[in-house]
XYZ file of C-alpha atoms in Angstrom:
539
model
C -5.434 -16.297 -4.702
C -8.306 -16.170 -6.996
C -9.732 -19.559 -7.480
C -11.657 -21.230 -10.614
C -11.728 -25.070 -9.802
C -9.560 -26.771 -10.718
C -7.559 -23.716 -11.903
C -6.090 -21.382 -9.685
C -5.173 -17.680 -10.825
C -2.605 -15.518 -8.878
C -0.047 -12.929 -9.466
C 3.654 -14.850 -9.700
C 5.628 -14.248 -6.271
C 7.618 -17.674 -6.048
C 10.894 -18.615 -7.788
C 9.813 -21.969 -9.240
C 6.802 -20.181 -10.489
C 9.514 -17.609 -12.817
C 11.180 -20.445 -13.878
C 8.305 -22.090 -15.124
C 7.142 -18.783 -16.976
C 10.655 -18.700 -18.455
C 10.131 -22.173 -20.088
C 6.531 -21.743 -21.002
C 7.783 -18.687 -22.709
C 10.509 -20.679 -24.742
C 7.952 -23.154 -25.827
C 5.434 -20.725 -26.884
C 7.454 -17.835 -28.292
C 10.503 -20.309 -29.775
C 9.302 -23.518 -30.488
C 5.608 -22.935 -31.320
C 5.562 -19.211 -32.721
C 9.158 -18.962 -34.176
C 9.339 -15.262 -33.043
C 12.857 -16.001 -31.557
C 15.870 -17.950 -32.256
C 16.472 -21.502 -30.543
C 18.799 -21.658 -27.550
C 20.683 -24.662 -26.060
C 18.913 -23.991 -22.861
C 14.918 -24.343 -23.190
C 14.130 -20.889 -21.390
C 13.443 -17.536 -22.459
C 13.719 -14.570 -20.045
C 11.567 -11.728 -21.412
C 13.753 -8.444 -21.855
C 11.167 -6.591 -19.831
C 10.872 -9.526 -17.203
C 12.231 -6.872 -14.204
C 9.578 -4.759 -15.006
C 6.826 -7.461 -15.300
C 4.037 -8.348 -13.282
C 3.018 -11.847 -14.337
C -0.564 -13.255 -13.748
C -0.438 -17.091 -13.979
C -2.819 -19.827 -14.031
C -1.815 -23.308 -12.021
C -3.542 -26.581 -12.415
C -2.736 -29.327 -10.037
C 0.272 -27.316 -8.800
C 1.542 -26.724 -12.293
C 1.747 -23.733 -14.268
C -0.433 -23.920 -17.286
C -0.893 -20.280 -18.546
C 0.351 -16.643 -18.153
C 0.148 -13.308 -19.048
C 2.434 -10.097 -18.400
C 1.297 -6.448 -17.187
C 3.433 -3.675 -17.543
C 2.392 -0.117 -16.821
C 5.617 1.571 -17.663
C 6.405 3.111 -20.830
C 7.705 2.917 -23.411
C 5.720 -0.458 -24.186
C 6.971 -3.320 -26.620
C 4.533 -1.742 -29.179
C 6.290 1.684 -28.836
C 9.274 0.198 -30.600
C 7.053 -1.476 -33.449
C 4.588 1.630 -33.684
C 6.492 4.698 -33.400
C 2.895 6.551 -33.295
C 1.222 4.572 -31.058
C -0.579 6.842 -29.014
C -1.779 8.743 -32.150
C -3.659 5.343 -32.660
C -5.077 5.027 -29.155
C -8.259 6.732 -27.732
C -7.663 10.315 -26.259
C -7.840 10.492 -22.455
C -7.175 6.852 -21.744
C -4.488 5.472 -19.178
C -2.811 2.650 -20.957
C -0.988 -0.241 -19.791
C 0.488 -3.268 -22.052
C -0.210 -7.027 -21.780
C 2.230 -9.502 -23.101
C 3.363 -12.880 -23.262
C -0.096 -14.274 -23.359
C 0.465 -18.206 -23.401
C -1.196 -21.342 -22.275
C -0.366 -24.740 -22.605
C -1.850 -26.891 -25.514
C -3.726 -29.034 -23.327
C -5.512 -26.471 -21.564
C -6.644 -24.140 -24.477
C -10.166 -24.708 -24.006
C -11.014 -21.009 -23.513
C -11.332 -21.028 -19.453
C -7.697 -20.436 -18.571
C -7.373 -17.496 -21.371
C -10.677 -16.251 -19.800
C -9.616 -16.412 -16.693
C -6.027 -14.697 -17.230
C -7.749 -11.775 -19.062
C -10.413 -11.243 -16.119
C -7.477 -11.485 -13.430
C -5.220 -9.066 -15.330
C -8.213 -6.761 -16.212
C -9.015 -6.499 -12.651
C -5.552 -5.645 -11.775
C -4.811 -3.231 -14.232
C -7.990 -1.308 -12.949
C -6.720 -1.415 -9.395
C -3.319 0.184 -10.792
C -5.193 3.155 -12.417
C -5.364 1.908 -16.061
C -8.425 1.782 -18.312
C -6.998 0.436 -21.655
C -5.003 -2.543 -22.596
C -3.097 -2.882 -25.523
C -1.729 -6.203 -26.491
C 0.192 -7.516 -29.633
C -2.224 -10.721 -30.520
C -0.878 -13.795 -32.645
C -2.976 -13.765 -35.864
C -3.453 -17.349 -35.394
C -6.078 -16.531 -32.531
C -7.645 -13.401 -33.953
C -11.073 -14.591 -33.440
C -10.531 -15.650 -29.805
C -8.833 -12.324 -29.236
C -12.330 -10.346 -30.517
C -14.654 -12.603 -28.693
C -12.598 -11.557 -25.539
C -13.441 -7.905 -26.263
C -9.837 -6.738 -28.125
C -10.429 -4.719 -31.090
C -7.667 -4.574 -33.654
C -5.894 -1.153 -34.607
C -2.766 -0.617 -36.620
C -0.933 -2.830 -39.180
C 0.625 -6.051 -38.631
C 4.156 -6.313 -36.806
C 6.668 -8.950 -36.387
C 8.531 -11.250 -38.790
C 6.849 -13.392 -41.707
C 6.820 -16.482 -39.377
C 5.545 -14.602 -36.536
C 3.122 -11.899 -37.207
C 1.146 -9.937 -34.605
C -2.120 -7.672 -34.636
C -1.993 -4.669 -32.421
C -5.314 -4.724 -30.473
C -6.722 -2.820 -27.484
C -9.380 -3.439 -25.033
C -11.189 -0.708 -23.259
C -12.516 -1.088 -19.554
C -16.136 -0.399 -21.003
C -15.618 -3.480 -23.380
C -14.308 -5.425 -20.644
C -17.429 -4.589 -18.259
C -19.756 -5.785 -21.145
C -18.230 -8.982 -21.444
C -17.066 -9.620 -17.876
C -19.949 -12.044 -17.026
C -18.794 -14.186 -20.009
C -15.171 -14.631 -19.324
C -14.388 -13.776 -15.960
C -13.859 -16.530 -13.154
C -16.905 -17.007 -11.230
C -14.966 -16.504 -7.912
C -14.508 -12.905 -9.287
C -17.673 -12.249 -10.634
C -19.013 -10.862 -7.162
C -15.919 -8.553 -7.209
C -16.562 -4.939 -8.841
C -13.791 -3.953 -11.472
C -14.290 -0.466 -10.594
C -12.940 -0.382 -7.384
C -11.722 3.104 -6.488
C -7.963 4.203 -6.443
C -7.102 4.397 -3.004
C -5.401 7.319 -1.390
C -6.672 7.004 2.332
C -4.607 6.934 5.326
C -6.209 3.374 5.796
C -7.531 1.131 5.415
C -4.910 0.829 2.394
C -4.483 -1.043 -0.871
C -2.659 -3.953 -0.332
C -0.479 -6.444 -3.025
C -1.608 -9.420 -4.209
C 1.163 -11.252 -2.334
C -0.007 -9.804 0.833
C -3.888 -11.006 -0.043
C -2.593 -14.526 -0.841
C -0.970 -14.453 2.801
C -3.767 -13.599 4.291
C -6.292 -15.685 2.691
C -4.160 -19.276 4.231
C -6.045 -21.229 6.514
C -5.643 -19.751 10.285
C -3.047 -21.608 12.334
C -3.132 -21.788 16.291
C -1.108 -19.327 18.150
C 0.568 -22.147 19.670
C 1.618 -24.042 16.955
C 5.064 -23.952 15.403
C 4.294 -22.483 11.815
C 2.700 -19.744 13.436
C 5.815 -18.723 16.219
C 8.258 -18.959 13.136
C 6.313 -16.430 11.246
C 5.730 -14.158 14.176
C 9.522 -14.474 15.217
C 10.325 -13.381 11.267
C 7.942 -10.373 11.586
C 9.715 -9.283 14.781
C 12.970 -9.639 13.103
C 11.751 -7.603 9.842
C 10.450 -4.946 12.389
C 13.522 -4.568 14.890
C 15.737 -4.561 11.754
C 13.594 -1.916 9.942
C 13.361 0.394 12.929
C 16.913 -0.331 14.729
C 14.514 -1.266 17.978
C 15.529 -3.919 20.426
C 11.942 -5.453 20.812
C 8.358 -5.220 19.641
C 5.227 -6.474 21.448
C 2.349 -7.434 18.734
C -1.370 -7.444 19.943
C -4.280 -8.046 18.140
C -6.019 -4.418 17.986
C -5.673 -0.880 16.372
C -3.198 2.315 16.824
C -5.370 3.133 19.791
C -4.852 0.415 21.567
C -0.953 0.432 21.062
C -0.742 4.070 22.439
C -3.034 2.541 25.447
C -0.548 0.258 25.843
C 2.268 3.031 26.054
C 0.206 4.929 28.475
C 0.139 1.687 30.823
C 3.903 2.094 30.971
C 3.861 5.529 31.525
C 1.504 5.192 34.619
C 3.966 3.139 36.310
C 6.516 6.065 36.206
C 7.118 7.702 39.418
C 7.907 10.937 37.427
C 5.369 13.336 35.516
C 5.878 14.191 31.956
C 5.055 16.727 28.949
C 2.654 15.686 25.756
C 3.462 17.558 22.651
C 0.439 18.269 20.415
C 0.254 20.113 17.021
C -2.553 18.358 15.421
C -5.340 15.815 15.868
C -3.211 12.871 16.901
C -1.093 15.021 19.259
C -4.409 15.580 21.081
C -5.521 12.182 21.101
C -2.475 11.326 23.246
C -3.457 14.041 25.587
C -6.689 12.291 25.907
C -4.807 8.855 26.598
C -2.896 10.616 29.274
C -5.902 11.888 30.895
C -7.676 8.713 30.513
C -4.774 6.963 32.408
C -4.725 9.765 34.732
C -1.153 10.471 34.383
C 0.628 13.717 35.876
C 1.610 15.653 32.931
C 1.801 19.238 31.153
C 1.301 19.907 27.753
C 2.818 21.963 24.938
C 0.370 22.804 22.332
C 0.714 24.480 19.050
C -1.487 25.704 16.230
C -2.289 22.610 13.899
C 0.490 22.460 11.126
C 3.059 24.474 13.020
C 6.263 22.868 13.609
C 7.547 22.635 17.167
C 10.313 24.803 18.326
C 12.494 22.441 20.041
C 14.095 25.356 21.984
C 10.878 26.239 23.357
C 10.181 22.563 24.164
C 13.443 22.230 26.074
C 12.780 25.825 27.807
C 9.506 24.179 29.172
C 11.133 20.906 30.453
C 13.871 22.794 32.010
C 11.405 25.148 33.863
C 9.039 22.449 35.144
C 11.920 20.575 37.057
C 11.978 16.899 37.206
C 10.290 15.169 34.043
C 10.497 11.675 33.539
C 9.031 11.478 30.099
C 8.033 13.348 26.871
C 5.309 11.898 24.433
C 4.748 13.114 20.954
C 3.586 12.209 17.406
C 6.086 11.668 14.809
C 4.181 11.760 11.705
C 0.784 13.941 12.507
C -1.532 12.332 10.121
C -4.101 15.231 10.492
C -1.919 17.992 8.808
C 0.969 15.949 7.109
C 3.717 17.210 9.400
C 6.710 15.369 10.211
C 7.855 16.418 13.404
C 11.646 16.129 14.146
C 12.680 12.847 15.629
C 16.219 13.705 16.006
C 15.506 16.794 17.784
C 13.238 15.335 20.095
C 15.723 12.530 20.589
C 18.417 14.994 21.598
C 16.811 17.037 24.061
C 15.500 14.121 25.808
C 18.915 12.545 25.836
C 20.402 15.545 27.239
C 17.861 15.940 30.357
C 17.824 11.698 31.061
C 14.150 11.910 29.893
C 12.284 8.858 28.498
C 11.031 9.483 24.655
C 7.641 8.019 23.714
C 6.374 8.404 20.200
C 3.057 7.353 18.227
C 4.866 6.423 14.953
C 1.742 5.046 13.593
C 1.973 6.925 10.209
C 5.454 7.484 9.731
C 6.513 3.764 9.801
C 6.793 2.243 6.388
C 6.346 5.931 4.883
C 9.865 7.103 5.990
C 12.905 5.701 7.627
C 12.322 5.434 11.310
C 15.413 5.031 13.921
C 13.884 4.421 17.193
C 17.479 3.809 18.815
C 17.299 6.295 21.902
C 13.120 5.938 21.980
C 11.659 4.350 25.043
C 8.378 3.286 23.601
C 6.857 3.510 20.194
C 3.215 2.529 18.892
C 2.768 1.265 15.472
C 0.210 -0.742 13.383
C 0.162 -3.309 10.647
C -1.824 -1.305 8.267
C -1.065 2.142 6.836
C 2.518 2.856 5.651
C 3.429 -1.070 6.056
C 0.535 -1.937 3.741
C -0.925 -4.875 5.346
C -3.936 -5.213 6.735
C -5.402 -3.453 9.855
C -5.790 -5.329 13.027
C -2.229 -5.772 14.754
C -1.058 -3.116 17.483
C 2.810 -2.900 17.721
C 4.613 -1.306 20.654
C 8.291 -1.053 20.316
C 10.710 -1.085 23.246
C 14.524 -1.484 23.925
C 14.700 -2.816 27.474
C 13.118 -5.759 29.230
C 9.753 -4.934 30.865
C 8.697 -6.766 34.016
C 4.925 -7.718 34.413
C 2.829 -5.403 36.651
C -0.250 -7.791 37.486
C -1.088 -5.245 40.510
C -1.297 -2.285 38.379
C -2.279 -2.765 34.864
C -5.139 -4.675 33.183
C -4.210 -8.083 31.828
C -4.128 -7.204 28.054
C -2.510 -3.908 28.440
C 0.517 -5.223 30.478
C 3.180 -5.239 27.872
C 5.273 -6.714 30.456
C 3.126 -9.851 30.942
C 3.008 -10.439 27.366
C 6.686 -10.183 26.737
C 7.651 -12.564 29.698
C 5.612 -15.310 28.768
C 6.626 -18.156 26.982
C 5.022 -18.526 23.466
C 2.086 -16.232 22.883
C -0.373 -16.035 25.863
C -3.253 -14.416 24.023
C -5.225 -15.769 20.894
C -3.523 -14.139 17.920
C -4.374 -14.014 14.220
C -1.934 -16.219 12.020
C -3.694 -14.562 8.881
C -2.452 -11.070 10.060
C 0.787 -11.870 10.975
C 1.220 -13.589 7.328
C 0.055 -10.738 5.567
C 2.190 -8.425 7.589
C 5.416 -10.346 6.912
C 4.643 -10.481 3.252
C 4.205 -6.536 3.237
C 7.280 -6.151 5.221
C 9.435 -8.072 2.841
C 8.697 -5.363 0.039
C 10.325 -2.356 2.283
C 13.582 -1.182 1.133
C 15.698 1.902 0.449
C 14.130 2.241 -3.028
C 10.429 2.140 -1.671
C 11.310 5.088 0.764
C 13.049 6.910 -2.032
C 10.111 6.457 -4.466
C 7.489 7.506 -1.696
C 9.714 10.788 -1.405
C 9.850 11.780 -4.982
C 6.216 10.923 -5.388
C 5.236 13.158 -2.399
C 7.490 15.966 -3.801
C 5.902 15.720 -7.166
C 2.500 15.871 -5.628
C 2.964 18.991 -3.545
C 4.586 20.527 -6.574
C 1.560 20.147 -8.566
C -0.879 21.177 -6.034
C 0.712 24.500 -5.069
C 1.224 25.237 -8.747
C -2.402 24.593 -9.491
C -3.102 27.069 -6.326
C -4.131 24.869 -3.545
C -3.019 25.693 -0.091
C -1.131 22.799 1.629
C -1.273 23.052 5.438
C 2.459 21.617 6.373
C 5.397 23.490 5.186
C 7.572 21.814 2.590
C 10.649 21.300 5.046
C 8.350 19.672 7.559
C 6.052 17.478 5.419
C 5.833 13.954 5.374
C 5.812 12.322 1.815
C 2.970 10.165 2.503
C 0.078 12.518 3.657
C -0.729 16.027 1.842
C -3.578 17.793 3.493
C -5.309 20.713 1.582
C -7.073 23.657 2.921
C -9.847 24.375 0.848
C -10.985 27.745 -0.339
C -14.572 28.672 1.155
C -15.970 28.015 -2.622
C -14.970 24.477 -2.249
C -16.553 22.485 0.227
C -14.417 19.081 1.437
C -17.183 16.831 1.760
C -18.650 17.612 -1.597
C -15.422 17.245 -3.430
C -14.515 14.232 -1.768
C -17.778 12.733 -2.370
C -17.391 13.692 -6.259
C -13.864 12.290 -6.277
C -15.077 9.207 -4.886
C -17.769 8.899 -7.572
C -14.967 9.574 -10.295
C -13.212 6.494 -8.753
C -10.761 7.988 -6.315
C -10.811 7.687 -2.353
C -9.473 10.859 -0.459
C -9.398 11.711 3.075
C -12.471 13.888 3.859
C -15.010 12.313 6.029
C -13.013 12.560 9.419
C -14.627 15.243 11.936
C -11.564 17.165 12.344
C -11.224 17.465 8.538
C -14.724 18.282 8.081
C -14.637 20.857 10.567
C -11.633 22.736 9.124
C -12.703 22.166 5.415
C -9.694 20.244 4.593
C -8.819 17.232 2.258
C -6.228 14.617 2.300
C -4.326 12.605 -0.515
C -2.346 10.303 1.278
C 0.482 7.804 -0.547
C 0.312 5.010 1.957
C -0.505 1.326 0.780
C 0.075 0.478 -2.990
C -1.223 2.966 -5.591
C -0.360 3.683 -9.291
C 1.579 6.714 -10.521
C -1.353 7.114 -13.508
C -4.001 6.946 -10.863
C -2.595 9.833 -9.031
C -1.727 11.790 -12.169
C -5.651 11.242 -13.029
C -6.956 12.131 -9.293
C -5.196 15.599 -9.830
C -6.647 16.005 -13.364
C -10.074 15.203 -11.619
C -9.603 17.497 -8.775
C -9.002 20.515 -11.126
C -12.074 19.486 -13.252
C -14.151 19.763 -10.047
C -12.630 23.043 -8.698
C -13.154 24.381 -12.294
C -16.743 23.250 -12.491
C -17.562 24.716 -9.087
C -15.901 28.064 -9.662
C -17.949 28.391 -13.332
C -21.176 27.444 -11.548
C -21.025 30.527 -8.988
């Protein structure tokens, strides 16, 4: 939550905030500015309410100001100015600001400047560099002071006239020191659009949850939130249990490796990318008895060949594989792996670090699965997740204390120091996941691959085996991935290029994890095309 004492600025998330928004909307645009007809109940729900993101100002726990952000066309101004695009600067990525309202007793400039400062940062983070607004003619001087410039004729009725106005990012930058809340002045408004596998961009509600004061891991509020996170995770994955530790995905896989160390039988580790190779490294460091099944990076597993190797090697107790191979964008066949393991009574263990939150994952039939709080869940990194179905006894004589999943699972409460901030943030992030989230990601990933292929780029993973969340490009020798990645970063787009395995292969990654904007993705593709054209013309 952005703070300007005694005012607090945030994105509205609570029901009572939305109710206050409807009532402030009525007081402003019915009673004060007669834009709408009076109603029996003094509340006005905006016709774009479902699409609006509301930035609000609270004072002494009361909502005193608001503005609505929309990036989706058509804008309300499109209805009033049919030739809107012809009136806007060429090449811009516009959004619309609406319902700017402040309670009369708080109209001394601070609230209005804070609202505009906050929403401008939010708009830039969503990939926009121009805002349009219908400014009431009663406040044109103030709008101009904030950096808005008029364009087009007046719109609205005789009793409620509005001037179409625009605010460019450049104008905002010039004026930000004058009207941006002090708590935001140290924050760059030109933060790049994030298309990395991690850390990813998070929603404001996730930031707000993380920013709350820390709570003891033995306190009831923390335990209630932890239980809620466990319910959400198990419900999302069809898993029976999940252990949550403070750490990374590497820790989660180490915990799985520790459980496999307790198995009497040997195993098979599959690899068709960097993270399959890392599973092999985990197995070696745990001194497990195992064989490997390796394929070229970006090549899907032939499950018949995997089954044949299992049958040839005799008694196999477990199989360890990566579900979504982050290095190549490959989505390995989870159902097929389940089937061949179930047919042979083999325990299936998975690295689901990049698939959780990006595609539906059903862990029924999976013995152990590793995950993390960041990446596809779009929360902060720092929590290692280990999913399992069966009760696990402690192994105090065989496993290190922190890597003993059974020890943690059998303790009443939470034995080790935990992070209430990370748990709160993860809970806020998990609550946004639903079927439409996954469907939207598939649609965006399909469009991204289609446009990249049409532009002549080579995508590593074949379309029928690709995850929608990670697209790995093999650049031609004429393009250096490190140079292209750095130039994209300078242009305002973070993409995968710095990892050693990407540099070595001249690969570039565009990832749709976390929060990102369609307009920013479109602009990224345009910038990538411009960079390629510039390099080609210079040769």
